């Protein structure tokens, strides 16, 4: 059993936890994730490890409540335990001194981006970070990102904080201003990553993306996480989660993410009915 | 019961085993075969003529003392019979259900020359179930603690066997399993209707009662490496029994469409995650009206019969050779036929076709004919030019095989693999090229059978015991 030792609600829909998982904490490197399962009847879902304290055997996760499992996880409290946490899974990010790195995080994608940025900074890169959120309340980790970045640009869709607009607008401005960019790392919704790559294409600036494919085992055993990269089919859980953004078939990724929308709705509605208290205050 | 047809004192008709009615069973996931009663078991056991030189034993990879255990059944000593089997095979309730007896002991049985062989598998399962039902499962005599520690990686039949045997020999054993539940293919692959999961749990509990510890949620190679286990965690030897779990796809267009599954995904959702009980269980599974399962092995049979039980109107097997070449067990092919599975022989998919939303709406196939025998001795299927046609399906399950998952091999220096990625191990001792490390089961030979994994486990346990006692490599 994997005990939750600390919990913070960033927003009614965004939650952070520190969980006891000593083996994972010891081995984890930036870019890797875990698969967790809440209880005997639970499903297995992947979440990126945002941070760790190996001496204390703790890992940190941040997630947005979108379906039954994440809402239920959000209702767990310090002292509660998860049935399973397995990892660290996936290949770690390739970190080196590229020169100037631009990190782009959208929504809860900022969480998996953070440990990579930390690694990039430690490797000696100049770090410019663009954070995007729908609105001010949904923006996470701003202070921690500021602490490691040379420059931080915030955009919100509704203009409630930072610049109004999308991360791609801010990226375009940077490029137009003549900023020298050696490497981009973008993590967020598939559609955001797709447009970041589109923005970069004319300038041929390399871009790493981290894919949020659906997963089951996370060890290369089922193939549900497969995605077309260039002219090959790869498994995100073992070959990724990071890939060269220019090669990813984002439309296919987005399509595959919708396989179980109906079932997810059924599960969420059923859970809402059984536990209305968890949804109090959530629109 | 079959009609009696005696010939020179020989009874050539085996006692039928009751099964659930096909019309009923395709609506549930309960076990299809119901097992013998005591009377049936005795009647069937009486057919054995107690050969002086029993060919059946030669056909058994675990060298089960077949005539001896059958003689005990005739005397009504069912528990003793079960223990007799367990002297050489720790998993009789499982093997009695899933072993391909028709190619092993029963094929070799002397009665097979003249009529039906003794139903050795059914008898094996009967005594194992009887012993469990009576609640008298007995622990063997345990050797005194040796002070040595062994790490077993993977909890399939190979890993379970090695763990049980080494514990009895006095060693401290920890089993590391990547998934959240022990059992390997027995829990994630083989469906409930063929092997009820309580039986696997029972075996795992028994092995725990011998003092073996299980640590699930550990992917060796990621969570911890073999070198960590040996150098930092104090294990004196390691057994690798990680199976051949990586799915193979066909490499044809359309395989990433929605509605295409690997058999591993399809079966894991259903068996390990219990998707057939969604939404009570959280993991969903989607099965359309017309399902095509590609392949002709046990895995394909399991997938297609699962699809029927999940409510598919039509469940097809698409196989590029003919029925005679199908590697699946004869009994399972018959079960599938009874349940209404449609077999499409000499057909090979060339493309999966999607609709405007990315869902499968059809599968383009080509007809095949059998040509010259290939390396495996089976006649090679060759496409008939111009014979393409479209199958009207909305779900495709690819069950054409599995391969080695490279995670351990990549993270273990000194461990040699062959050109297919399987770990090189001595067939007699299961020794790998790395000192103190042994391997067995599907990871040394590719997808095979439960009993071969059990056999490796037996051999490896003896070799590991020897290594731990002498230090000789
Ligand atoms: C659907 C299906 C039906 C079958 N039907 C039959 C049948 O009727 N009769 C028959 O005899 N055989 C059958 N087989 C084949 C049989 O199940 C296998 O040959 C047998 O299970 C192999 O045993 P094993 O011990 O090598 O490994 P497996 O049973 O494959 O178990 C390996 C275990 O190791 C774990 N693992 C993998 N990698 C790691 C890692 N890095 N760290 C930790 N753990 C790891 C896996 O999660 C798994 O639990 C079937 C197989 C399938 C898939
Ligand atoms: S070969 Fe057949 S008849 Fe002879 S001992 Fe074995 S099971 Fe009995
Ligand atoms: S999640 Fe199963 S192979 Fe990647």
CSV table of N, CA, C and O in Angstrom, one decimal, chain A residues 44-98:
chain,number,residue,atom,x,y,z
A,44,UNK,N,-6.1,1.4,-13.9
A,44,UNK,CA,-4.7,1.8,-13.8
A,44,UNK,C,-4.6,3.1,-14.6
A,44,UNK,O,-4.9,3.1,-15.8
A,45,UNK,N,-4.1,4.2,-14.0
A,45,UNK,CA,-3.9,5.4,-14.8
A,45,UNK,C,-2.4,5.9,-14.6
A,45,UNK,O,-1.8,5.8,-13.6
A,46,UNK,N,-1.9,6.5,-15.7
A,46,UNK,CA,-0.5,7.1,-15.6
A,46,UNK,C,-0.5,8.5,-15.1
A,46,UNK,O,-1.4,9.3,-15.5
A,47,UNK,N,0.4,8.8,-14.2
A,47,UNK,CA,0.6,10.2,-13.8
A,47,UNK,C,2.1,10.5,-13.7
A,47,UNK,O,2.9,9.6,-13.3
A,48,UNK,N,2.5,11.7,-14.2
A,48,UNK,CA,3.9,12.0,-14.1
A,48,UNK,C,4.4,12.3,-12.7
A,48,UNK,O,3.6,12.8,-11.9
A,49,UNK,N,5.6,11.9,-12.4
A,49,UNK,CA,6.2,12.2,-11.1
A,49,UNK,C,6.8,13.6,-11.2
A,49,UNK,O,7.6,13.9,-12.1
A,50,UNK,N,6.2,14.5,-10.5
A,50,UNK,CA,6.6,15.9,-10.6
A,50,UNK,C,7.9,16.2,-9.8
A,50,UNK,O,8.7,17.1,-10.1
A,51,UNK,N,8.0,15.5,-8.7
A,51,UNK,CA,9.2,15.8,-7.8
A,51,UNK,C,9.3,14.6,-6.9
A,51,UNK,O,8.4,13.7,-6.9
A,52,UNK,N,10.4,14.5,-6.1
A,52,UNK,CA,10.6,13.4,-5.2
A,52,UNK,C,11.5,13.8,-4.1
A,52,UNK,O,12.2,14.8,-4.2
A,53,UNK,N,11.4,13.0,-3.0
A,53,UNK,CA,12.3,13.1,-1.9
A,53,UNK,C,12.8,11.7,-1.6
A,53,UNK,O,12.2,11.0,-0.8
A,54,UNK,N,13.9,11.3,-2.2
A,54,UNK,CA,14.4,9.9,-2.1
A,54,UNK,C,14.7,9.5,-0.7
A,54,UNK,O,14.4,8.4,-0.3
A,55,UNK,N,15.2,10.4,0.1
A,55,UNK,CA,15.6,10.1,1.5
A,55,UNK,C,14.3,9.7,2.3
A,55,UNK,O,14.3,8.9,3.2
A,56,UNK,N,13.2,10.4,2.0
A,56,UNK,CA,12.0,10.2,2.7
A,56,UNK,C,11.1,9.2,2.0
A,56,UNK,O,10.0,8.8,2.5
A,57,UNK,N,11.5,8.7,0.8
A,57,UNK,CA,10.8,7.8,0.0
A,57,UNK,C,9.5,8.3,-0.5
A,57,UNK,O,8.5,7.6,-0.7
A,58,UNK,N,9.4,9.6,-0.8
A,58,UNK,CA,8.2,10.3,-1.3
A,58,UNK,C,8.3,10.7,-2.7
A,58,UNK,O,9.3,11.1,-3.2
A,59,UNK,N,7.1,10.6,-3.4
A,59,UNK,CA,7.0,11.2,-4.7
A,59,UNK,C,5.8,12.2,-4.8
A,59,UNK,O,4.9,12.1,-4.0
A,60,UNK,N,5.9,13.1,-5.7
A,60,UNK,CA,4.9,14.2,-5.7
A,60,UNK,C,4.1,14.0,-7.1
A,60,UNK,O,4.8,13.9,-8.1
A,61,UNK,N,2.8,14.1,-7.0
A,61,UNK,CA,2.0,14.1,-8.2
A,61,UNK,C,1.1,15.3,-8.2
A,61,UNK,O,0.7,15.7,-7.1
A,62,UNK,N,0.7,15.7,-9.4
A,62,UNK,CA,-0.3,16.8,-9.5
A,62,UNK,C,-1.2,16.4,-10.6
A,62,UNK,O,-0.8,15.9,-11.7
A,63,UNK,N,-2.5,16.5,-10.4
A,63,UNK,CA,-3.5,16.0,-11.4
A,63,UNK,C,-4.7,16.9,-11.4
A,63,UNK,O,-5.1,17.5,-10.5
A,64,UNK,N,-5.3,16.9,-12.6
A,64,UNK,CA,-6.5,17.6,-12.8
A,64,UNK,C,-7.7,16.6,-12.7
A,64,UNK,O,-7.6,15.5,-13.3
A,65,UNK,N,-8.8,17.0,-12.0
A,65,UNK,CA,-9.9,16.1,-11.9
A,65,UNK,C,-10.7,16.2,-13.2
A,65,UNK,O,-11.3,17.2,-13.5
A,66,UNK,N,-10.7,15.1,-14.0
A,66,UNK,CA,-11.5,15.1,-15.2
A,66,UNK,C,-12.5,13.9,-15.3
A,66,UNK,O,-13.5,14.0,-15.9
A,67,UNK,N,-12.1,12.8,-14.7
A,67,UNK,CA,-13.0,11.6,-14.8
A,67,UNK,C,-13.2,11.0,-13.4
A,67,UNK,O,-12.8,11.6,-12.4
A,68,UNK,N,-13.8,9.9,-13.4
A,68,UNK,CA,-14.2,9.2,-12.2
A,68,UNK,C,-12.9,9.0,-11.3
A,68,UNK,O,-12.9,9.3,-10.1
A,69,UNK,N,-11.9,8.4,-11.9
A,69,UNK,CA,-10.7,8.0,-11.1
A,69,UNK,C,-10.0,9.3,-10.5
A,69,UNK,O,-9.6,9.2,-9.3
A,70,UNK,N,-9.9,10.3,-11.3
A,70,UNK,CA,-9.2,11.5,-10.7
A,70,UNK,C,-10.0,12.2,-9.7
A,70,UNK,O,-9.5,12.8,-8.7
A,71,UNK,N,-11.4,12.3,-9.9
A,71,UNK,CA,-12.2,12.9,-8.9
A,71,UNK,C,-12.1,12.0,-7.6
A,71,UNK,O,-12.0,12.6,-6.5
A,72,UNK,N,-12.1,10.7,-7.7
A,72,UNK,CA,-12.1,9.9,-6.5
A,72,UNK,C,-10.7,10.0,-5.8
A,72,UNK,O,-10.6,10.1,-4.6
A,73,UNK,N,-9.6,10.1,-6.6
A,73,UNK,CA,-8.3,10.3,-6.1
A,73,UNK,C,-8.3,11.6,-5.3
A,73,UNK,O,-7.7,11.6,-4.2
A,74,UNK,N,-8.9,12.6,-5.9
A,74,UNK,CA,-8.9,13.9,-5.2
A,74,UNK,C,-9.7,13.9,-3.9
A,74,UNK,O,-9.5,14.8,-3.0
A,75,UNK,N,-10.5,12.9,-3.7
A,75,UNK,CA,-11.3,12.8,-2.4
A,75,UNK,C,-10.5,12.0,-1.4
A,75,UNK,O,-10.9,11.9,-0.2
A,76,UNK,N,-9.3,11.5,-1.7
A,76,UNK,CA,-8.4,10.8,-0.8
A,76,UNK,C,-7.7,11.9,0.1
A,76,UNK,O,-7.5,13.0,-0.4
A,77,UNK,N,-7.3,11.5,1.3
A,77,UNK,CA,-6.7,12.5,2.2
A,77,UNK,C,-5.4,11.9,2.8
A,77,UNK,O,-5.2,10.7,2.7
A,78,UNK,N,-4.6,12.7,3.3
A,78,UNK,CA,-3.4,12.2,4.0
A,78,UNK,C,-3.8,11.1,5.0
A,78,UNK,O,-4.8,11.3,5.7
A,79,UNK,N,-3.0,10.1,5.0
A,79,UNK,CA,-3.3,8.9,5.8
A,79,UNK,C,-4.0,7.8,5.0
A,79,UNK,O,-3.8,6.6,5.3
A,80,UNK,N,-4.7,8.2,3.9
A,80,UNK,CA,-5.3,7.2,3.1
A,80,UNK,C,-4.2,6.5,2.2
A,80,UNK,O,-3.1,7.2,2.0
A,81,UNK,N,-4.4,5.3,1.7
A,81,UNK,CA,-3.4,4.7,0.9
A,81,UNK,C,-4.0,4.3,-0.5
A,81,UNK,O,-5.2,4.1,-0.7
A,82,UNK,N,-3.1,4.3,-1.5
A,82,UNK,CA,-3.5,3.8,-2.8
A,82,UNK,C,-3.1,2.3,-2.9
A,82,UNK,O,-2.1,1.9,-2.3
A,83,UNK,N,-3.9,1.5,-3.6
A,83,UNK,CA,-3.6,0.1,-3.7
A,83,UNK,C,-2.2,-0.1,-4.4
A,83,UNK,O,-1.5,-1.0,-4.0
A,84,UNK,N,-2.0,0.7,-5.5
A,84,UNK,CA,-0.8,0.4,-6.3
A,84,UNK,C,-0.2,1.7,-6.8
A,84,UNK,O,-0.9,2.6,-7.3
A,85,UNK,N,1.1,1.7,-6.8
A,85,UNK,CA,1.9,2.8,-7.5
A,85,UNK,C,3.1,2.0,-8.1
A,85,UNK,O,3.9,1.4,-7.3
A,86,UNK,N,3.2,2.0,-9.4
A,86,UNK,CA,4.3,1.3,-10.0
A,86,UNK,C,5.1,2.2,-10.9
A,86,UNK,O,4.5,3.0,-11.7
A,87,UNK,N,6.4,2.1,-10.8
A,87,UNK,CA,7.3,2.9,-11.7
A,87,UNK,C,8.7,2.9,-11.1
A,87,UNK,O,9.0,2.1,-10.3
A,88,UNK,N,9.5,3.8,-11.6
A,88,UNK,CA,9.2,4.8,-12.6
A,88,UNK,C,9.2,4.2,-14.0
A,88,UNK,O,10.1,3.4,-14.3
A,89,UNK,N,8.3,4.6,-14.8
A,89,UNK,CA,8.1,4.1,-16.1
A,89,UNK,C,8.5,5.1,-17.2
A,89,UNK,O,8.5,6.3,-17.0
A,90,UNK,N,8.7,4.5,-18.4
A,90,UNK,CA,9.1,5.4,-19.5
A,90,UNK,C,10.6,5.8,-19.5
A,90,UNK,O,11.3,5.5,-18.5
A,91,UNK,N,11.0,6.3,-20.6
A,91,UNK,CA,12.4,6.7,-20.7
A,91,UNK,C,12.6,8.1,-20.1
A,91,UNK,O,11.8,8.9,-20.3
A,92,UNK,N,13.7,8.3,-19.3
A,92,UNK,CA,13.9,9.6,-18.8
A,92,UNK,C,14.2,10.6,-20.0
A,92,UNK,O,14.6,10.2,-21.0
A,93,UNK,N,14.0,11.9,-19.7
A,93,UNK,CA,14.3,12.9,-20.7
A,93,UNK,C,15.8,12.9,-20.9
A,93,UNK,O,16.6,12.8,-20.0
A,94,UNK,N,16.1,13.2,-22.2
A,94,UNK,CA,17.5,13.4,-22.5
A,94,UNK,C,17.8,14.8,-22.2
A,94,UNK,O,17.3,15.8,-22.8
A,95,UNK,N,18.7,15.0,-21.1
A,95,UNK,CA,19.0,16.3,-20.7
A,95,UNK,C,20.4,16.6,-21.0
A,95,UNK,O,21.3,15.8,-20.8
A,96,UNK,N,20.6,17.8,-21.7
A,96,UNK,CA,22.0,18.2,-22.0
A,96,UNK,C,22.0,19.8,-22.1
A,96,UNK,O,20.9,20.4,-22.0
A,97,UNK,N,23.2,20.3,-22.2
A,97,UNK,CA,23.2,21.8,-22.3
A,97,UNK,C,23.1,22.1,-23.8
A,97,UNK,O,24.0,22.0,-24.6
A,98,UNK,N,21.8,22.5,-24.2
A,98,UNK,CA,21.6,22.9,-25.5
A,98,UNK,C,21.9,24.3,-25.8
A,98,UNK,O,22.1,24.7,-27.0
